[in-house]
Amino acid sequence: MAYEVVRTPPQVSDFTDLSTHQEQTPGTFFGGQAVLHLQCANAKLRIAPDELALHTDFAALGDSTAHENGDIELGSIDVWVTSRHLILWSTIKSTGIQLPYPTITLHAQDRDAVLLQLSLSEPNMTADEDLESLQLRIVPNAAGTSHGTPSVDQAIPDGNGHITSPEQRLYDAISACQELNPDPNAEGDEDEEGAFDETAPGASGWITSESMGDFMDEDGNFRMPEGMTVFGAEEGDGTGELGTGAGTRRTAGEANGGDEDDGRGAEGKWQRTG
């Protein structure tokens, strides 16, 4: 699945807090503890009723109440932003959802919340028309706390002297962790069908010893492969036929033998001396 349902509550001891991580050089870059970038306690989730009805794992996170904008609101959610996953843990239902960052296709600030667009389908196993998505909003609680950094409700000035809001800090933490976990399917597969192979004979447009066979017929005469453009040919002439004998291979003796007088009667030719 694109996400994992978890039954064990996250613990601070499961992670390395961000401040400690920034102050030390890790003993290894692989296999160590995940870094806790932000923890928001007692946050809320807002999801549209029709979408929540289709995603029972998310509906199981809490008791739903109607919000004034028409969304369903789920309370008592602890949000853990770690270097490997985004975890939504329900403290009243003792269940949670662990989201890999490539699942988050879009995130943005939306007033007092952070909006997430989630892709919940397996990209390699789902047809385009069956893609499953979910849009939700995380509303951080002003009284929540975050580990390794000041409390999420504290006024945090940025470099320009502006105050960073709780939703801004949540957005920034998710952004930082997304950069650490790029989507492996984001870059095109060079081996997929239809990819252009620049190393193929004749692909560069030059005729070489490797691509010569593509430009010669069975009689050894030059021919232009179908679909190839010939520069200098008249408009509408896609074949670009050349004169008789063009491309014919001849030995040096054959080339010299083409002159009937073997060069003896040509007035303008040089004569060997000495």
PDB file of N, CA and C in Angstrom, residues 96-195:
ATOM      1  N   GLY A  96      -2.752   4.679  14.019  1.00  0.00           N
ATOM      2  CA  GLY A  96      -2.136   5.753  13.250  1.00  0.00           C
ATOM      3  C   GLY A  96      -1.883   5.355  11.813  1.00  0.00           C
ATOM      4  N   ILE A  97      -1.466   6.332  11.037  1.00  0.00           N
ATOM      5  CA  ILE A  97      -1.135   6.131   9.625  1.00  0.00           C
ATOM      6  C   ILE A  97       0.250   6.705   9.373  1.00  0.00           C
ATOM      7  N   GLN A  98       1.088   5.897   8.753  1.00  0.00           N
ATOM      8  CA  GLN A  98       2.461   6.285   8.445  1.00  0.00           C
ATOM      9  C   GLN A  98       2.585   6.494   6.941  1.00  0.00           C
ATOM     10  N   LEU A  99       2.900   7.709   6.541  1.00  0.00           N
ATOM     11  CA  LEU A  99       2.915   8.081   5.131  1.00  0.00           C
ATOM     12  C   LEU A  99       4.343   8.272   4.625  1.00  0.00           C
ATOM     13  N   PRO A 100       4.756   7.561   3.581  1.00  0.00           N
ATOM     14  CA  PRO A 100       6.028   7.881   2.922  1.00  0.00           C
ATOM     15  C   PRO A 100       5.890   9.230   2.207  1.00  0.00           C
ATOM     16  N   TYR A 101       6.953   9.989   2.148  1.00  0.00           N
ATOM     17  CA  TYR A 101       6.854  11.333   1.574  1.00  0.00           C
ATOM     18  C   TYR A 101       6.510  11.351   0.091  1.00  0.00           C
ATOM     19  N   PRO A 102       6.933  10.370  -0.738  1.00  0.00           N
ATOM     20  CA  PRO A 102       6.484  10.391  -2.130  1.00  0.00           C
ATOM     21  C   PRO A 102       4.967  10.288  -2.285  1.00  0.00           C
ATOM     22  N   THR A 103       4.271   9.845  -1.227  1.00  0.00           N
ATOM     23  CA  THR A 103       2.809   9.806  -1.265  1.00  0.00           C
ATOM     24  C   THR A 103       2.223  11.209  -1.315  1.00  0.00           C
ATOM     25  N   ILE A 104       2.945  12.180  -0.763  1.00  0.00           N
ATOM     26  CA  ILE A 104       2.470  13.564  -0.721  1.00  0.00           C
ATOM     27  C   ILE A 104       2.822  14.223  -2.052  1.00  0.00           C
ATOM     28  N   THR A 105       1.825  14.381  -2.910  1.00  0.00           N
ATOM     29  CA  THR A 105       2.063  14.973  -4.225  1.00  0.00           C
ATOM     30  C   THR A 105       1.973  16.486  -4.199  1.00  0.00           C
ATOM     31  N   LEU A 106       1.323  17.041  -3.167  1.00  0.00           N
ATOM     32  CA  LEU A 106       1.185  18.492  -3.055  1.00  0.00           C
ATOM     33  C   LEU A 106       0.998  18.848  -1.597  1.00  0.00           C
ATOM     34  N   HIS A 107       1.670  19.894  -1.144  1.00  0.00           N
ATOM     35  CA  HIS A 107       1.403  20.435   0.183  1.00  0.00           C
ATOM     36  C   HIS A 107       1.522  21.948   0.119  1.00  0.00           C
ATOM     37  N   ALA A 108       0.647  22.612   0.859  1.00  0.00           N
ATOM     38  CA  ALA A 108       0.595  24.073   0.801  1.00  0.00           C
ATOM     39  C   ALA A 108      -0.038  24.600   2.078  1.00  0.00           C
ATOM     40  N   GLN A 109       0.256  25.853   2.388  1.00  0.00           N
ATOM     41  CA  GLN A 109      -0.403  26.499   3.517  1.00  0.00           C
ATOM     42  C   GLN A 109      -1.791  26.951   3.096  1.00  0.00           C
ATOM     43  N   ASP A 110      -2.773  26.702   3.941  1.00  0.00           N
ATOM     44  CA  ASP A 110      -4.155  27.088   3.673  1.00  0.00           C
ATOM     45  C   ASP A 110      -4.729  27.700   4.948  1.00  0.00           C
ATOM     46  N   ARG A 111      -4.523  28.998   5.093  1.00  0.00           N
ATOM     47  CA  ARG A 111      -4.942  29.735   6.288  1.00  0.00           C
ATOM     48  C   ARG A 111      -4.283  29.158   7.532  1.00  0.00           C
ATOM     49  N   ASP A 112      -5.082  28.561   8.432  1.00  0.00           N
ATOM     50  CA  ASP A 112      -4.513  28.039   9.682  1.00  0.00           C
ATOM     51  C   ASP A 112      -4.100  26.580   9.567  1.00  0.00           C
ATOM     52  N   ALA A 113      -4.066  26.056   8.353  1.00  0.00           N
ATOM     53  CA  ALA A 113      -3.801  24.626   8.158  1.00  0.00           C
ATOM     54  C   ALA A 113      -2.732  24.421   7.090  1.00  0.00           C
ATOM     55  N   VAL A 114      -2.257  23.181   7.018  1.00  0.00           N
ATOM     56  CA  VAL A 114      -1.383  22.741   5.930  1.00  0.00           C
ATOM     57  C   VAL A 114      -2.162  21.724   5.110  1.00  0.00           C
ATOM     58  N   LEU A 115      -2.357  22.020   3.847  1.00  0.00           N
ATOM     59  CA  LEU A 115      -3.117  21.144   2.954  1.00  0.00           C
ATOM     60  C   LEU A 115      -2.187  20.100   2.354  1.00  0.00           C
ATOM     61  N   LEU A 116      -2.644  18.853   2.351  1.00  0.00           N
ATOM     62  CA  LEU A 116      -1.897  17.751   1.744  1.00  0.00           C
ATOM     63  C   LEU A 116      -2.756  17.077   0.683  1.00  0.00           C
ATOM     64  N   GLN A 117      -2.177  16.856  -0.481  1.00  0.00           N
ATOM     65  CA  GLN A 117      -2.797  16.039  -1.520  1.00  0.00           C
ATOM     66  C   GLN A 117      -2.032  14.728  -1.560  1.00  0.00           C
ATOM     67  N   LEU A 118      -2.719  13.629  -1.266  1.00  0.00           N
ATOM     68  CA  LEU A 118      -2.072  12.329  -1.157  1.00  0.00           C
ATOM     69  C   LEU A 118      -2.433  11.443  -2.345  1.00  0.00           C
ATOM     70  N   SER A 119      -1.451  10.746  -2.877  1.00  0.00           N
ATOM     71  CA  SER A 119      -1.673   9.720  -3.897  1.00  0.00           C
ATOM     72  C   SER A 119      -1.594   8.369  -3.198  1.00  0.00           C
ATOM     73  N   LEU A 120      -2.717   7.689  -3.099  1.00  0.00           N
ATOM     74  CA  LEU A 120      -2.805   6.459  -2.314  1.00  0.00           C
ATOM     75  C   LEU A 120      -2.797   5.208  -3.174  1.00  0.00           C
ATOM     76  N   SER A 121      -2.435   5.330  -4.425  1.00  0.00           N
ATOM     77  CA  SER A 121      -2.379   4.181  -5.330  1.00  0.00           C
ATOM     78  C   SER A 121      -0.936   3.785  -5.572  1.00  0.00           C
ATOM     79  N   GLU A 122      -0.754   2.502  -5.865  1.00  0.00           N
ATOM     80  CA  GLU A 122       0.562   2.030  -6.265  1.00  0.00           C
ATOM     81  C   GLU A 122       0.754   2.395  -7.737  1.00  0.00           C
ATOM     82  N   PRO A 123       1.705   3.283  -8.077  1.00  0.00           N
ATOM     83  CA  PRO A 123       1.820   3.767  -9.460  1.00  0.00           C
ATOM     84  C   PRO A 123       2.115   2.682 -10.472  1.00  0.00           C
ATOM     85  N   ASN A 124       2.774   1.595 -10.072  1.00  0.00           N
ATOM     86  CA  ASN A 124       3.148   0.546 -11.018  1.00  0.00           C
ATOM     87  C   ASN A 124       2.079  -0.534 -11.164  1.00  0.00           C
ATOM     88  N   MET A 125       1.003  -0.426 -10.374  1.00  0.00           N
ATOM     89  CA  MET A 125      -0.003  -1.482 -10.373  1.00  0.00           C
ATOM     90  C   MET A 125      -1.410  -0.967 -10.646  1.00  0.00           C
ATOM     91  N   THR A 126      -1.561   0.339 -10.848  1.00  0.00           N
ATOM     92  CA  THR A 126      -2.881   0.928 -10.988  1.00  0.00           C
ATOM     93  C   THR A 126      -3.000   1.638 -12.324  1.00  0.00           C
ATOM     94  N   ALA A 127      -4.109   1.392 -13.026  1.00  0.00           N
ATOM     95  CA  ALA A 127      -4.367   2.097 -14.274  1.00  0.00           C
ATOM     96  C   ALA A 127      -4.673   3.560 -13.970  1.00  0.00           C
ATOM     97  N   ASP A 128      -4.436   4.423 -14.977  1.00  0.00           N
ATOM     98  CA  ASP A 128      -4.611   5.858 -14.765  1.00  0.00           C
ATOM     99  C   ASP A 128      -6.019   6.203 -14.299  1.00  0.00           C
ATOM    100  N   GLU A 129      -7.019   5.509 -14.846  1.00  0.00           N
ATOM    101  CA  GLU A 129      -8.396   5.840 -14.488  1.00  0.00           C
ATOM    102  C   GLU A 129      -8.768   5.366 -13.091  1.00  0.00           C
ATOM    103  N   ASP A 130      -7.928   4.537 -12.460  1.00  0.00           N
ATOM    104  CA  ASP A 130      -8.226   4.017 -11.125  1.00  0.00           C
ATOM    105  C   ASP A 130      -7.360   4.646 -10.041  1.00  0.00           C
ATOM    106  N   LEU A 131      -6.677   5.733 -10.361  1.00  0.00           N
ATOM    107  CA  LEU A 131      -5.816   6.376  -9.377  1.00  0.00           C
ATOM    108  C   LEU A 131      -6.638   6.871  -8.196  1.00  0.00           C
ATOM    109  N   GLU A 132      -6.127   6.620  -7.001  1.00  0.00           N
ATOM    110  CA  GLU A 132      -6.834   6.955  -5.770  1.00  0.00           C
ATOM    111  C   GLU A 132      -6.088   8.074  -5.053  1.00  0.00           C
ATOM    112  N   SER A 133      -6.812   9.118  -4.661  1.00  0.00           N
ATOM    113  CA  SER A 133      -6.187  10.252  -4.000  1.00  0.00           C
ATOM    114  C   SER A 133      -7.054  10.712  -2.834  1.00  0.00           C
ATOM    115  N   LEU A 134      -6.449  11.509  -1.977  1.00  0.00           N
ATOM    116  CA  LEU A 134      -7.150  12.043  -0.807  1.00  0.00           C
ATOM    117  C   LEU A 134      -6.568  13.409  -0.488  1.00  0.00           C
ATOM    118  N   GLN A 135      -7.445  14.354  -0.212  1.00  0.00           N
ATOM    119  CA  GLN A 135      -7.022  15.690   0.201  1.00  0.00           C
ATOM    120  C   GLN A 135      -7.426  15.905   1.654  1.00  0.00           C
ATOM    121  N   LEU A 136      -6.465  16.327   2.463  1.00  0.00           N
ATOM    122  CA  LEU A 136      -6.752  16.598   3.870  1.00  0.00           C
ATOM    123  C   LEU A 136      -5.997  17.839   4.311  1.00  0.00           C
ATOM    124  N   ARG A 137      -6.442  18.386   5.434  1.00  0.00           N
ATOM    125  CA  ARG A 137      -5.795  19.550   6.031  1.00  0.00           C
ATOM    126  C   ARG A 137      -5.403  19.221   7.462  1.00  0.00           C
ATOM    127  N   ILE A 138      -4.173  19.574   7.815  1.00  0.00           N
ATOM    128  CA  ILE A 138      -3.698  19.407   9.186  1.00  0.00           C
ATOM    129  C   ILE A 138      -3.705  20.773   9.855  1.00  0.00           C
ATOM    130  N   VAL A 139      -4.413  20.866  10.975  1.00  0.00           N
ATOM    131  CA  VAL A 139      -4.491  22.120  11.730  1.00  0.00           C
ATOM    132  C   VAL A 139      -3.696  21.940  13.013  1.00  0.00           C
ATOM    133  N   PRO A 140      -2.485  22.510  13.099  1.00  0.00           N
ATOM    134  CA  PRO A 140      -1.695  22.344  14.326  1.00  0.00           C
ATOM    135  C   PRO A 140      -2.323  23.088  15.491  1.00  0.00           C
ATOM    136  N   ASN A 141      -2.228  22.489  16.673  1.00  0.00           N
ATOM    137  CA  ASN A 141      -2.766  23.102  17.884  1.00  0.00           C
ATOM    138  C   ASN A 141      -1.756  24.102  18.427  1.00  0.00           C
ATOM    139  N   ALA A 142      -2.222  25.289  18.781  1.00  0.00           N
ATOM    140  CA  ALA A 142      -1.318  26.324  19.283  1.00  0.00           C
ATOM    141  C   ALA A 142      -0.657  25.920  20.582  1.00  0.00           C
ATOM    142  N   ALA A 143      -1.218  24.934  21.293  1.00  0.00           N
ATOM    143  CA  ALA A 143      -0.643  24.492  22.564  1.00  0.00           C
ATOM    144  C   ALA A 143       0.186  23.230  22.406  1.00  0.00           C
ATOM    145  N   GLY A 144       0.378  22.789  21.171  1.00  0.00           N
ATOM    146  CA  GLY A 144       1.162  21.581  20.945  1.00  0.00           C
ATOM    147  C   GLY A 144       2.640  21.834  21.185  1.00  0.00           C
ATOM    148  N   THR A 145       3.415  20.768  21.173  1.00  0.00           N
ATOM    149  CA  THR A 145       4.857  20.892  21.394  1.00  0.00           C
ATOM    150  C   THR A 145       5.601  20.181  20.286  1.00  0.00           C
ATOM    151  N   SER A 146       6.835  20.553  20.117  1.00  0.00           N
ATOM    152  CA  SER A 146       7.700  19.863  19.166  1.00  0.00           C
ATOM    153  C   SER A 146       8.997  19.547  19.861  1.00  0.00           C
ATOM    154  N   HIS A 147       9.574  18.413  19.546  1.00  0.00           N
ATOM    155  CA  HIS A 147      10.770  17.944  20.234  1.00  0.00           C
ATOM    156  C   HIS A 147      12.020  18.398  19.502  1.00  0.00           C
ATOM    157  N   GLY A 148      13.018  18.847  20.285  1.00  0.00           N
ATOM    158  CA  GLY A 148      14.291  19.238  19.699  1.00  0.00           C
ATOM    159  C   GLY A 148      14.326  20.675  19.250  1.00  0.00           C
ATOM    160  N   THR A 149      13.157  21.332  19.196  1.00  0.00           N
ATOM    161  CA  THR A 149      13.049  22.741  18.830  1.00  0.00           C
ATOM    162  C   THR A 149      12.055  23.373  19.777  1.00  0.00           C
ATOM    163  N   PRO A 150      11.928  24.708  19.814  1.00  0.00           N
ATOM    164  CA  PRO A 150      10.975  25.333  20.724  1.00  0.00           C
ATOM    165  C   PRO A 150       9.552  24.873  20.469  1.00  0.00           C
ATOM    166  N   SER A 151       8.684  25.109  21.443  1.00  0.00           N
ATOM    167  CA  SER A 151       7.294  24.695  21.344  1.00  0.00           C
ATOM    168  C   SER A 151       6.660  25.285  20.101  1.00  0.00           C
ATOM    169  N   VAL A 152       5.776  24.511  19.469  1.00  0.00           N
ATOM    170  CA  VAL A 152       5.175  24.931  18.214  1.00  0.00           C
ATOM    171  C   VAL A 152       4.328  26.183  18.376  1.00  0.00           C
ATOM    172  N   ASP A 153       3.866  26.485  19.615  1.00  0.00           N
ATOM    173  CA  ASP A 153       3.051  27.667  19.819  1.00  0.00           C
ATOM    174  C   ASP A 153       3.889  28.897  20.135  1.00  0.00           C
ATOM    175  N   GLN A 154       5.195  28.720  20.276  1.00  0.00           N
ATOM    176  CA  GLN A 154       6.051  29.856  20.571  1.00  0.00           C
ATOM    177  C   GLN A 154       6.287  30.682  19.314  1.00  0.00           C
ATOM    178  N   ALA A 155       6.436  31.988  19.512  1.00  0.00           N
ATOM    179  CA  ALA A 155       6.701  32.880  18.391  1.00  0.00           C
ATOM    180  C   ALA A 155       8.151  32.715  17.968  1.00  0.00           C
ATOM    181  N   ILE A 156       8.369  32.245  16.757  1.00  0.00           N
ATOM    182  CA  ILE A 156       9.713  31.985  16.253  1.00  0.00           C
ATOM    183  C   ILE A 156      10.019  32.991  15.147  1.00  0.00           C
ATOM    184  N   PRO A 157      10.929  33.946  15.395  1.00  0.00           N
ATOM    185  CA  PRO A 157      11.257  34.903  14.337  1.00  0.00           C
ATOM    186  C   PRO A 157      12.143  34.263  13.280  1.00  0.00           C
ATOM    187  N   ASP A 158      11.924  34.642  12.019  1.00  0.00           N
ATOM    188  CA  ASP A 158      12.809  34.167  10.965  1.00  0.00           C
ATOM    189  C   ASP A 158      13.955  35.155  10.780  1.00  0.00           C
ATOM    190  N   GLY A 159      14.742  34.973   9.752  1.00  0.00           N
ATOM    191  CA  GLY A 159      15.896  35.831   9.550  1.00  0.00           C
ATOM    192  C   GLY A 159      15.544  37.277   9.265  1.00  0.00           C
ATOM    193  N   ASN A 160      14.297  37.536   8.846  1.00  0.00           N
ATOM    194  CA  ASN A 160      13.871  38.894   8.531  1.00  0.00           C
ATOM    195  C   ASN A 160      13.096  39.540   9.666  1.00  0.00           C
ATOM    196  N   GLY A 161      13.055  38.887  10.817  1.00  0.00           N
ATOM    197  CA  GLY A 161      12.349  39.443  11.960  1.00  0.00           C
ATOM    198  C   GLY A 161      10.860  39.156  11.977  1.00  0.00           C
ATOM    199  N   HIS A 162      10.354  38.358  11.011  1.00  0.00           N
ATOM    200  CA  HIS A 162       8.941  38.009  10.985  1.00  0.00           C
ATOM    201  C   HIS A 162       8.675  36.822  11.915  1.00  0.00           C
ATOM    202  N   ILE A 163       7.455  36.724  12.398  1.00  0.00           N
ATOM    203  CA  ILE A 163       7.070  35.640  13.294  1.00  0.00           C
ATOM    204  C   ILE A 163       6.587  34.444  12.472  1.00  0.00           C
ATOM    205  N   THR A 164       7.121  33.270  12.776  1.00  0.00           N
ATOM    206  CA  THR A 164       6.729  32.048  12.073  1.00  0.00           C
ATOM    207  C   THR A 164       5.561  31.397  12.795  1.00  0.00           C
ATOM    208  N   SER A 165       4.456  31.194  12.095  1.00  0.00           N
ATOM    209  CA  SER A 165       3.253  30.608  12.678  1.00  0.00           C
ATOM    210  C   SER A 165       3.393  29.096  12.796  1.00  0.00           C
ATOM    211  N   PRO A 166       2.539  28.445  13.610  1.00  0.00           N
ATOM    212  CA  PRO A 166       2.592  26.979  13.721  1.00  0.00           C
ATOM    213  C   PRO A 166       2.412  26.276  12.379  1.00  0.00           C
ATOM    214  N   GLU A 167       1.485  26.766  11.557  1.00  0.00           N
ATOM    215  CA  GLU A 167       1.272  26.122  10.256  1.00  0.00           C
ATOM    216  C   GLU A 167       2.472  26.337   9.324  1.00  0.00           C
ATOM    217  N   GLN A 168       3.154  27.473   9.470  1.00  0.00           N
ATOM    218  CA  GLN A 168       4.353  27.703   8.668  1.00  0.00           C
ATOM    219  C   GLN A 168       5.460  26.743   9.067  1.00  0.00           C
ATOM    220  N   ARG A 169       5.613  26.523  10.364  1.00  0.00           N
ATOM    221  CA  ARG A 169       6.646  25.608  10.836  1.00  0.00           C
ATOM    222  C   ARG A 169       6.349  24.177  10.401  1.00  0.00           C
ATOM    223  N   LEU A 170       5.074  23.801  10.429  1.00  0.00           N
ATOM    224  CA  LEU A 170       4.697  22.463   9.971  1.00  0.00           C
ATOM    225  C   LEU A 170       4.969  22.321   8.482  1.00  0.00           C
ATOM    226  N   TYR A 171       4.614  23.334   7.727  1.00  0.00           N
ATOM    227  CA  TYR A 171       4.867  23.312   6.285  1.00  0.00           C
ATOM    228  C   TYR A 171       6.360  23.203   5.994  1.00  0.00           C
ATOM    229  N   ASP A 172       7.167  23.985   6.702  1.00  0.00           N
ATOM    230  CA  ASP A 172       8.614  23.965   6.475  1.00  0.00           C
ATOM    231  C   ASP A 172       9.215  22.602   6.816  1.00  0.00           C
ATOM    232  N   ALA A 173       8.743  21.983   7.892  1.00  0.00           N
ATOM    233  CA  ALA A 173       9.272  20.678   8.292  1.00  0.00           C
ATOM    234  C   ALA A 173       8.943  19.614   7.249  1.00  0.00           C
ATOM    235  N   ILE A 174       7.712  19.633   6.743  1.00  0.00           N
ATOM    236  CA  ILE A 174       7.328  18.666   5.707  1.00  0.00           C
ATOM    237  C   ILE A 174       8.136  18.903   4.437  1.00  0.00           C
ATOM    238  N   SER A 175       8.357  20.163   4.090  1.00  0.00           N
ATOM    239  CA  SER A 175       9.139  20.486   2.895  1.00  0.00           C
ATOM    240  C   SER A 175      10.559  19.950   3.009  1.00  0.00           C
ATOM    241  N   ALA A 176      11.177  20.155   4.188  1.00  0.00           N
ATOM    242  CA  ALA A 176      12.554  19.694   4.390  1.00  0.00           C
ATOM    243  C   ALA A 176      12.652  18.176   4.275  1.00  0.00           C
ATOM    244  N   CYS A 177      11.673  17.470   4.825  1.00  0.00           N
ATOM    245  CA  CYS A 177      11.718  16.002   4.790  1.00  0.00           C
ATOM    246  C   CYS A 177      11.373  15.457   3.407  1.00  0.00           C
ATOM    247  N   GLN A 178      10.539  16.173   2.668  1.00  0.00           N
ATOM    248  CA  GLN A 178      10.262  15.742   1.297  1.00  0.00           C
ATOM    249  C   GLN A 178      11.512  15.813   0.432  1.00  0.00           C
ATOM    250  N   GLU A 179      12.333  16.825   0.654  1.00  0.00           N
ATOM    251  CA  GLU A 179      13.574  16.929  -0.110  1.00  0.00           C
ATOM    252  C   GLU A 179      14.521  15.774   0.201  1.00  0.00           C
ATOM    253  N   LEU A 180      14.408  15.219   1.407  1.00  0.00           N
ATOM    254  CA  LEU A 180      15.249  14.083   1.785  1.00  0.00           C
ATOM    255  C   LEU A 180      14.747  12.771   1.190  1.00  0.00           C
ATOM    256  N   ASN A 181      13.507  12.777   0.687  1.00  0.00           N
ATOM    257  CA  ASN A 181      12.886  11.547   0.179  1.00  0.00           C
ATOM    258  C   ASN A 181      12.268  11.801  -1.194  1.00  0.00           C
ATOM    259  N   PRO A 182      13.073  12.010  -2.227  1.00  0.00           N
ATOM    260  CA  PRO A 182      12.519  12.281  -3.554  1.00  0.00           C
ATOM    261  C   PRO A 182      11.758  11.085  -4.100  1.00  0.00           C
ATOM    262  N   ASP A 183      10.795  11.383  -4.959  1.00  0.00           N
ATOM    263  CA  ASP A 183       9.999  10.332  -5.587  1.00  0.00           C
ATOM    264  C   ASP A 183      10.875   9.541  -6.551  1.00  0.00           C
ATOM    265  N   PRO A 184      11.039   8.225  -6.334  1.00  0.00           N
ATOM    266  CA  PRO A 184      11.889   7.441  -7.249  1.00  0.00           C
ATOM    267  C   PRO A 184      11.334   7.350  -8.652  1.00  0.00           C
ATOM    268  N   ASN A 185      10.032   7.653  -8.835  1.00  0.00           N
ATOM    269  CA  ASN A 185       9.423   7.574 -10.160  1.00  0.00           C
ATOM    270  C   ASN A 185       9.365   8.925 -10.850  1.00  0.00           C
ATOM    271  N   ALA A 186       9.981   9.940 -10.237  1.00  0.00           N
ATOM    272  CA  ALA A 186       9.882  11.277 -10.809  1.00  0.00           C
ATOM    273  C   ALA A 186      10.648  11.402 -12.103  1.00  0.00           C
ATOM    274  N   GLU A 187      11.827  10.754 -12.210  1.00  0.00           N
ATOM    275  CA  GLU A 187      12.641  10.831 -13.410  1.00  0.00           C
ATOM    276  C   GLU A 187      12.227   9.744 -14.389  1.00  0.00           C
ATOM    277  N   GLY A 188      12.207  10.094 -15.675  1.00  0.00           N
ATOM    278  CA  GLY A 188      11.807   9.136 -16.703  1.00  0.00           C
ATOM    279  C   GLY A 188      12.785   7.991 -16.809  1.00  0.00           C
ATOM    280  N   ASP A 189      12.256   6.830 -17.136  1.00  0.00           N
ATOM    281  CA  ASP A 189      13.090   5.648 -17.315  1.00  0.00           C
ATOM    282  C   ASP A 189      13.669   5.664 -18.721  1.00  0.00           C
ATOM    283  N   GLU A 190      14.986   5.737 -18.803  1.00  0.00           N
ATOM    284  CA  GLU A 190      15.612   5.803 -20.118  1.00  0.00           C
ATOM    285  C   GLU A 190      15.426   4.526 -20.909  1.00  0.00           C
ATOM    286  N   ASP A 191      15.121   3.416 -20.227  1.00  0.00           N
ATOM    287  CA  ASP A 191      14.987   2.140 -20.921  1.00  0.00           C
ATOM    288  C   ASP A 191      13.565   1.856 -21.366  1.00  0.00           C
ATOM    289  N   GLU A 192      12.612   2.775 -21.056  1.00  0.00           N
ATOM    290  CA  GLU A 192      11.229   2.495 -21.392  1.00  0.00           C
ATOM    291  C   GLU A 192      11.035   2.543 -22.898  1.00  0.00           C
ATOM    292  N   GLU A 193       9.946   1.935 -23.358  1.00  0.00           N
ATOM    293  CA  GLU A 193       9.688   1.837 -24.791  1.00  0.00           C
ATOM    294  C   GLU A 193       9.535   3.217 -25.398  1.00  0.00           C
ATOM    295  N   GLY A 194      10.140   3.436 -26.522  1.00  0.00           N
ATOM    296  CA  GLY A 194      10.041   4.708 -27.206  1.00  0.00           C
ATOM    297  C   GLY A 194      11.161   5.666 -26.876  1.00  0.00           C
ATOM    298  N   ALA A 195      12.040   5.312 -25.953  1.00  0.00           N
ATOM    299  CA  ALA A 195      13.144   6.198 -25.603  1.00  0.00           C
ATOM    300  C   ALA A 195      14.130   6.269 -26.761  1.00  0.00           C
TER     301      ALA A 195
END
